Amino acid sequence: MKKLKKTLVVLILCNLMLLLTACQHAYWTEKEILFGNRANDTIFVLVGSGRPFTSVEAMEKYERGWASQIPPSGHSTEHVLDAEERIVYCAILRKQTLDKYSKEEIVEKNLVELYSYSYQDLKKMNFKIVYSGENPTDSIHTVSM
């Protein structure tokens, strides 16, 4: 009888965990953003939502290999939480800049390009951001740091 109770408790806990996992997955859905590169240079892109990147953070994340590398005429699919109230932040580093300047110079001279997009902006753009070497798309808002 004691063994049966233990088994029943374990089964209830397993079902409860399964239910909680299923509910959590439904709440935390992701949205794909297609990031295209039309510049004549390879770019490294960091995308996130939560708070804006700083030049220092962007360089650290790049050095850790967390940036997506996109060659000219290439693209990358980035993932962010799918939530209407989210702001999506992007940091872009150009290969030419990385080849020419040290990490310290890039940070000191603010050579990391920082952008932010509201969920509504991204929706209008069909969740596609195109970088041409100057500004990604026409409906961007530059983040000042």
PDB file of C-alpha atoms in Angstrom:
ATOM      1  CA  MET A   1       0.000   0.000   0.000  1.00  0.00           C
ATOM      2  CA  LYS A   2       2.861   2.363   0.873  1.00  0.00           C
ATOM      3  CA  LYS A   3       4.547   1.629  -2.471  1.00  0.00           C
ATOM      4  CA  LEU A   4       1.304   2.355  -4.324  1.00  0.00           C
ATOM      5  CA  LYS A   5       1.011   5.785  -2.633  1.00  0.00           C
ATOM      6  CA  LYS A   6       4.588   6.666  -3.583  1.00  0.00           C
ATOM      7  CA  THR A   7       3.934   5.641  -7.186  1.00  0.00           C
ATOM      8  CA  LEU A   8       0.738   7.679  -7.259  1.00  0.00           C
ATOM      9  CA  VAL A   9       2.533  10.764  -5.891  1.00  0.00           C
ATOM     10  CA  VAL A  10       5.292  10.406  -8.494  1.00  0.00           C
ATOM     11  CA  LEU A  11       2.717  10.092 -11.310  1.00  0.00           C
ATOM     12  CA  ILE A  12       0.847  13.175 -10.101  1.00  0.00           C
ATOM     13  CA  LEU A  13       4.087  15.180  -9.901  1.00  0.00           C
ATOM     14  CA  CYS A  14       5.123  14.055 -13.379  1.00  0.00           C
ATOM     15  CA  ASN A  15       1.773  15.090 -14.849  1.00  0.00           C
ATOM     16  CA  LEU A  16       1.920  18.414 -13.030  1.00  0.00           C
ATOM     17  CA  MET A  17       5.415  19.108 -14.393  1.00  0.00           C
ATOM     18  CA  LEU A  18       4.265  18.192 -17.902  1.00  0.00           C
ATOM     19  CA  LEU A  19       1.306  20.563 -17.593  1.00  0.00           C
ATOM     20  CA  LEU A  20       3.485  23.420 -16.312  1.00  0.00           C
ATOM     21  CA  THR A  21       6.000  22.886 -19.100  1.00  0.00           C
ATOM     22  CA  ALA A  22       3.257  22.943 -21.734  1.00  0.00           C
ATOM     23  CA  CYS A  23       1.789  26.164 -20.308  1.00  0.00           C
ATOM     24  CA  GLN A  24       5.186  27.831 -20.115  1.00  0.00           C
ATOM     25  CA  HIS A  25       5.964  26.957 -23.736  1.00  0.00           C
ATOM     26  CA  ALA A  26       2.679  28.469 -24.908  1.00  0.00           C
ATOM     27  CA  TYR A  27       3.448  31.709 -23.068  1.00  0.00           C
ATOM     28  CA  TRP A  28       7.067  32.137 -24.192  1.00  0.00           C
ATOM     29  CA  THR A  29       6.730  31.984 -27.944  1.00  0.00           C
ATOM     30  CA  GLU A  30       9.414  33.312 -30.246  1.00  0.00           C
ATOM     31  CA  LYS A  31       9.237  35.401 -33.376  1.00  0.00           C
ATOM     32  CA  GLU A  32      11.709  35.045 -36.222  1.00  0.00           C
ATOM     33  CA  ILE A  33      13.281  38.168 -37.665  1.00  0.00           C
ATOM     34  CA  LEU A  34      15.005  37.897 -41.019  1.00  0.00           C
ATOM     35  CA  PHE A  35      18.079  40.138 -41.051  1.00  0.00           C
ATOM     36  CA  GLY A  36      19.528  40.780 -44.522  1.00  0.00           C
ATOM     37  CA  ASN A  37      22.841  42.349 -45.497  1.00  0.00           C
ATOM     38  CA  ARG A  38      22.978  44.462 -48.657  1.00  0.00           C
ATOM     39  CA  ALA A  39      26.206  46.215 -47.666  1.00  0.00           C
ATOM     40  CA  ASN A  40      29.518  45.551 -49.414  1.00  0.00           C
ATOM     41  CA  ASP A  41      30.992  44.299 -46.133  1.00  0.00           C
ATOM     42  CA  THR A  42      30.418  41.345 -43.850  1.00  0.00           C
ATOM     43  CA  ILE A  43      28.524  42.365 -40.734  1.00  0.00           C
ATOM     44  CA  PHE A  44      28.140  40.848 -37.279  1.00  0.00           C
ATOM     45  CA  VAL A  45      24.697  41.263 -35.735  1.00  0.00           C
ATOM     46  CA  LEU A  46      23.483  40.973 -32.164  1.00  0.00           C
ATOM     47  CA  VAL A  47      19.735  41.014 -31.570  1.00  0.00           C
ATOM     48  CA  GLY A  48      17.972  41.072 -28.230  1.00  0.00           C
ATOM     49  CA  SER A  49      15.028  42.435 -26.311  1.00  0.00           C
ATOM     50  CA  GLY A  50      15.060  43.597 -22.761  1.00  0.00           C
ATOM     51  CA  ARG A  51      17.463  46.520 -22.716  1.00  0.00           C
ATOM     52  CA  PRO A  52      19.627  48.327 -25.281  1.00  0.00           C
ATOM     53  CA  PHE A  53      23.136  47.145 -26.025  1.00  0.00           C
ATOM     54  CA  THR A  54      26.099  49.322 -25.163  1.00  0.00           C
ATOM     55  CA  SER A  55      29.240  49.364 -27.294  1.00  0.00           C
ATOM     56  CA  VAL A  56      31.118  47.553 -24.515  1.00  0.00           C
ATOM     57  CA  GLU A  57      28.460  44.804 -24.250  1.00  0.00           C
ATOM     58  CA  ALA A  58      28.318  44.405 -28.013  1.00  0.00           C
ATOM     59  CA  MET A  59      32.093  43.955 -28.240  1.00  0.00           C
ATOM     60  CA  GLU A  60      32.095  41.433 -25.369  1.00  0.00           C
ATOM     61  CA  LYS A  61      29.284  39.401 -26.947  1.00  0.00           C
ATOM     62  CA  TYR A  62      31.020  39.542 -30.333  1.00  0.00           C
ATOM     63  CA  GLU A  63      34.279  38.268 -28.777  1.00  0.00           C
ATOM     64  CA  ARG A  64      32.374  35.394 -27.156  1.00  0.00           C
ATOM     65  CA  GLY A  65      31.050  34.386 -30.579  1.00  0.00           C
ATOM     66  CA  TRP A  66      27.433  35.350 -29.901  1.00  0.00           C
ATOM     67  CA  ALA A  67      27.036  37.576 -32.962  1.00  0.00           C
ATOM     68  CA  SER A  68      25.610  36.267 -36.229  1.00  0.00           C
ATOM     69  CA  GLN A  69      27.974  36.722 -39.148  1.00  0.00           C
ATOM     70  CA  ILE A  70      26.231  37.817 -42.343  1.00  0.00           C
ATOM     71  CA  PRO A  71      28.231  38.125 -45.566  1.00  0.00           C
ATOM     72  CA  PRO A  72      27.298  40.625 -48.308  1.00  0.00           C
ATOM     73  CA  SER A  73      23.973  39.596 -49.930  1.00  0.00           C
ATOM     74  CA  GLY A  74      23.462  37.095 -47.104  1.00  0.00           C
ATOM     75  CA  HIS A  75      20.899  36.849 -44.362  1.00  0.00           C
ATOM     76  CA  SER A  76      20.369  35.438 -40.899  1.00  0.00           C
ATOM     77  CA  THR A  77      17.301  34.428 -38.945  1.00  0.00           C
ATOM     78  CA  GLU A  78      17.258  35.889 -35.452  1.00  0.00           C
ATOM     79  CA  HIS A  79      14.852  34.943 -32.665  1.00  0.00           C
ATOM     80  CA  VAL A  80      13.206  37.235 -30.107  1.00  0.00           C
ATOM     81  CA  LEU A  81      10.324  36.828 -27.699  1.00  0.00           C
ATOM     82  CA  ASP A  82       7.011  37.357 -29.480  1.00  0.00           C
ATOM     83  CA  ALA A  83       5.364  40.059 -27.387  1.00  0.00           C
ATOM     84  CA  GLU A  84       3.625  43.257 -28.507  1.00  0.00           C
ATOM     85  CA  GLU A  85       5.232  45.397 -25.794  1.00  0.00           C
ATOM     86  CA  ARG A  86       8.791  44.346 -26.662  1.00  0.00           C
ATOM     87  CA  ILE A  87      11.434  46.590 -28.121  1.00  0.00           C
ATOM     88  CA  VAL A  88      14.051  44.759 -30.190  1.00  0.00           C
ATOM     89  CA  TYR A  89      17.607  46.050 -29.940  1.00  0.00           C
ATOM     90  CA  CYS A  90      20.299  45.467 -32.554  1.00  0.00           C
ATOM     91  CA  ALA A  91      24.044  46.025 -32.533  1.00  0.00           C
ATOM     92  CA  ILE A  92      25.978  45.875 -35.798  1.00  0.00           C
ATOM     93  CA  LEU A  93      29.723  45.567 -36.220  1.00  0.00           C
ATOM     94  CA  ARG A  94      31.283  45.800 -39.671  1.00  0.00           C
ATOM     95  CA  LYS A  95      34.196  43.517 -40.536  1.00  0.00           C
ATOM     96  CA  GLN A  96      36.140  46.457 -41.984  1.00  0.00           C
ATOM     97  CA  THR A  97      35.810  48.262 -38.653  1.00  0.00           C
ATOM     98  CA  LEU A  98      36.932  45.173 -36.722  1.00  0.00           C
ATOM     99  CA  ASP A  99      39.940  44.784 -39.041  1.00  0.00           C
ATOM    100  CA  LYS A 100      40.942  48.456 -38.781  1.00  0.00           C
ATOM    101  CA  TYR A 101      40.424  49.261 -35.074  1.00  0.00           C
ATOM    102  CA  SER A 102      41.143  47.642 -31.716  1.00  0.00           C
ATOM    103  CA  LYS A 103      38.335  46.753 -29.322  1.00  0.00           C
ATOM    104  CA  GLU A 104      39.187  49.777 -27.199  1.00  0.00           C
ATOM    105  CA  GLU A 105      39.121  52.138 -30.204  1.00  0.00           C
ATOM    106  CA  ILE A 106      35.773  50.750 -31.378  1.00  0.00           C
ATOM    107  CA  VAL A 107      34.258  51.390 -27.952  1.00  0.00           C
ATOM    108  CA  GLU A 108      35.953  54.787 -27.505  1.00  0.00           C
ATOM    109  CA  LYS A 109      34.904  56.044 -30.955  1.00  0.00           C
ATOM    110  CA  ASN A 110      31.377  54.535 -30.713  1.00  0.00           C
ATOM    111  CA  LEU A 111      31.831  52.530 -33.912  1.00  0.00           C
ATOM    112  CA  VAL A 112      29.211  49.935 -32.957  1.00  0.00           C
ATOM    113  CA  GLU A 113      25.947  50.750 -34.721  1.00  0.00           C
ATOM    114  CA  LEU A 114      23.049  50.545 -32.262  1.00  0.00           C
ATOM    115  CA  TYR A 115      19.361  50.428 -33.302  1.00  0.00           C
ATOM    116  CA  SER A 116      15.994  49.738 -31.729  1.00  0.00           C
ATOM    117  CA  TYR A 117      12.662  48.674 -33.226  1.00  0.00           C
ATOM    118  CA  SER A 118       9.223  48.574 -31.694  1.00  0.00           C
ATOM    119  CA  TYR A 119       7.137  45.475 -32.270  1.00  0.00           C
ATOM    120  CA  GLN A 120       4.841  47.632 -34.463  1.00  0.00           C
ATOM    121  CA  ASP A 121       7.829  48.750 -36.587  1.00  0.00           C
ATOM    122  CA  LEU A 122       8.842  45.136 -37.113  1.00  0.00           C
ATOM    123  CA  LYS A 123       5.274  44.139 -37.933  1.00  0.00           C
ATOM    124  CA  LYS A 124       5.102  46.865 -40.628  1.00  0.00           C
ATOM    125  CA  MET A 125       8.359  45.510 -42.066  1.00  0.00           C
ATOM    126  CA  ASN A 126       7.062  41.905 -41.999  1.00  0.00           C
ATOM    127  CA  PHE A 127       9.775  41.130 -39.438  1.00  0.00           C
ATOM    128  CA  LYS A 128      12.509  41.742 -42.033  1.00  0.00           C
ATOM    129  CA  ILE A 129      15.405  44.112 -41.389  1.00  0.00           C
ATOM    130  CA  VAL A 130      17.695  44.980 -44.282  1.00  0.00           C
ATOM    131  CA  TYR A 131      21.091  46.557 -43.659  1.00  0.00           C
ATOM    132  CA  SER A 132      22.465  48.507 -46.624  1.00  0.00           C
ATOM    133  CA  GLY A 133      25.570  49.988 -45.036  1.00  0.00           C
ATOM    134  CA  GLU A 134      23.927  53.127 -43.742  1.00  0.00           C
ATOM    135  CA  ASN A 135      20.745  52.335 -41.818  1.00  0.00           C
ATOM    136  CA  PRO A 136      18.777  49.117 -41.523  1.00  0.00           C
ATOM    137  CA  THR A 137      15.471  49.859 -43.306  1.00  0.00           C
ATOM    138  CA  ASP A 138      13.753  53.222 -43.274  1.00  0.00           C
ATOM    139  CA  SER A 139      11.717  52.888 -40.073  1.00  0.00           C
ATOM    140  CA  ILE A 140      14.523  52.677 -37.555  1.00  0.00           C
ATOM    141  CA  HIS A 141      15.090  54.585 -34.355  1.00  0.00           C
ATOM    142  CA  THR A 142      18.711  55.123 -33.435  1.00  0.00           C
ATOM    143  CA  VAL A 143      19.583  54.342 -29.834  1.00  0.00           C
ATOM    144  CA  SER A 144      21.840  56.914 -28.240  1.00  0.00           C
ATOM    145  CA  MET A 145      24.320  55.692 -25.638  1.00  0.00           C
TER     146      MET A 145
END
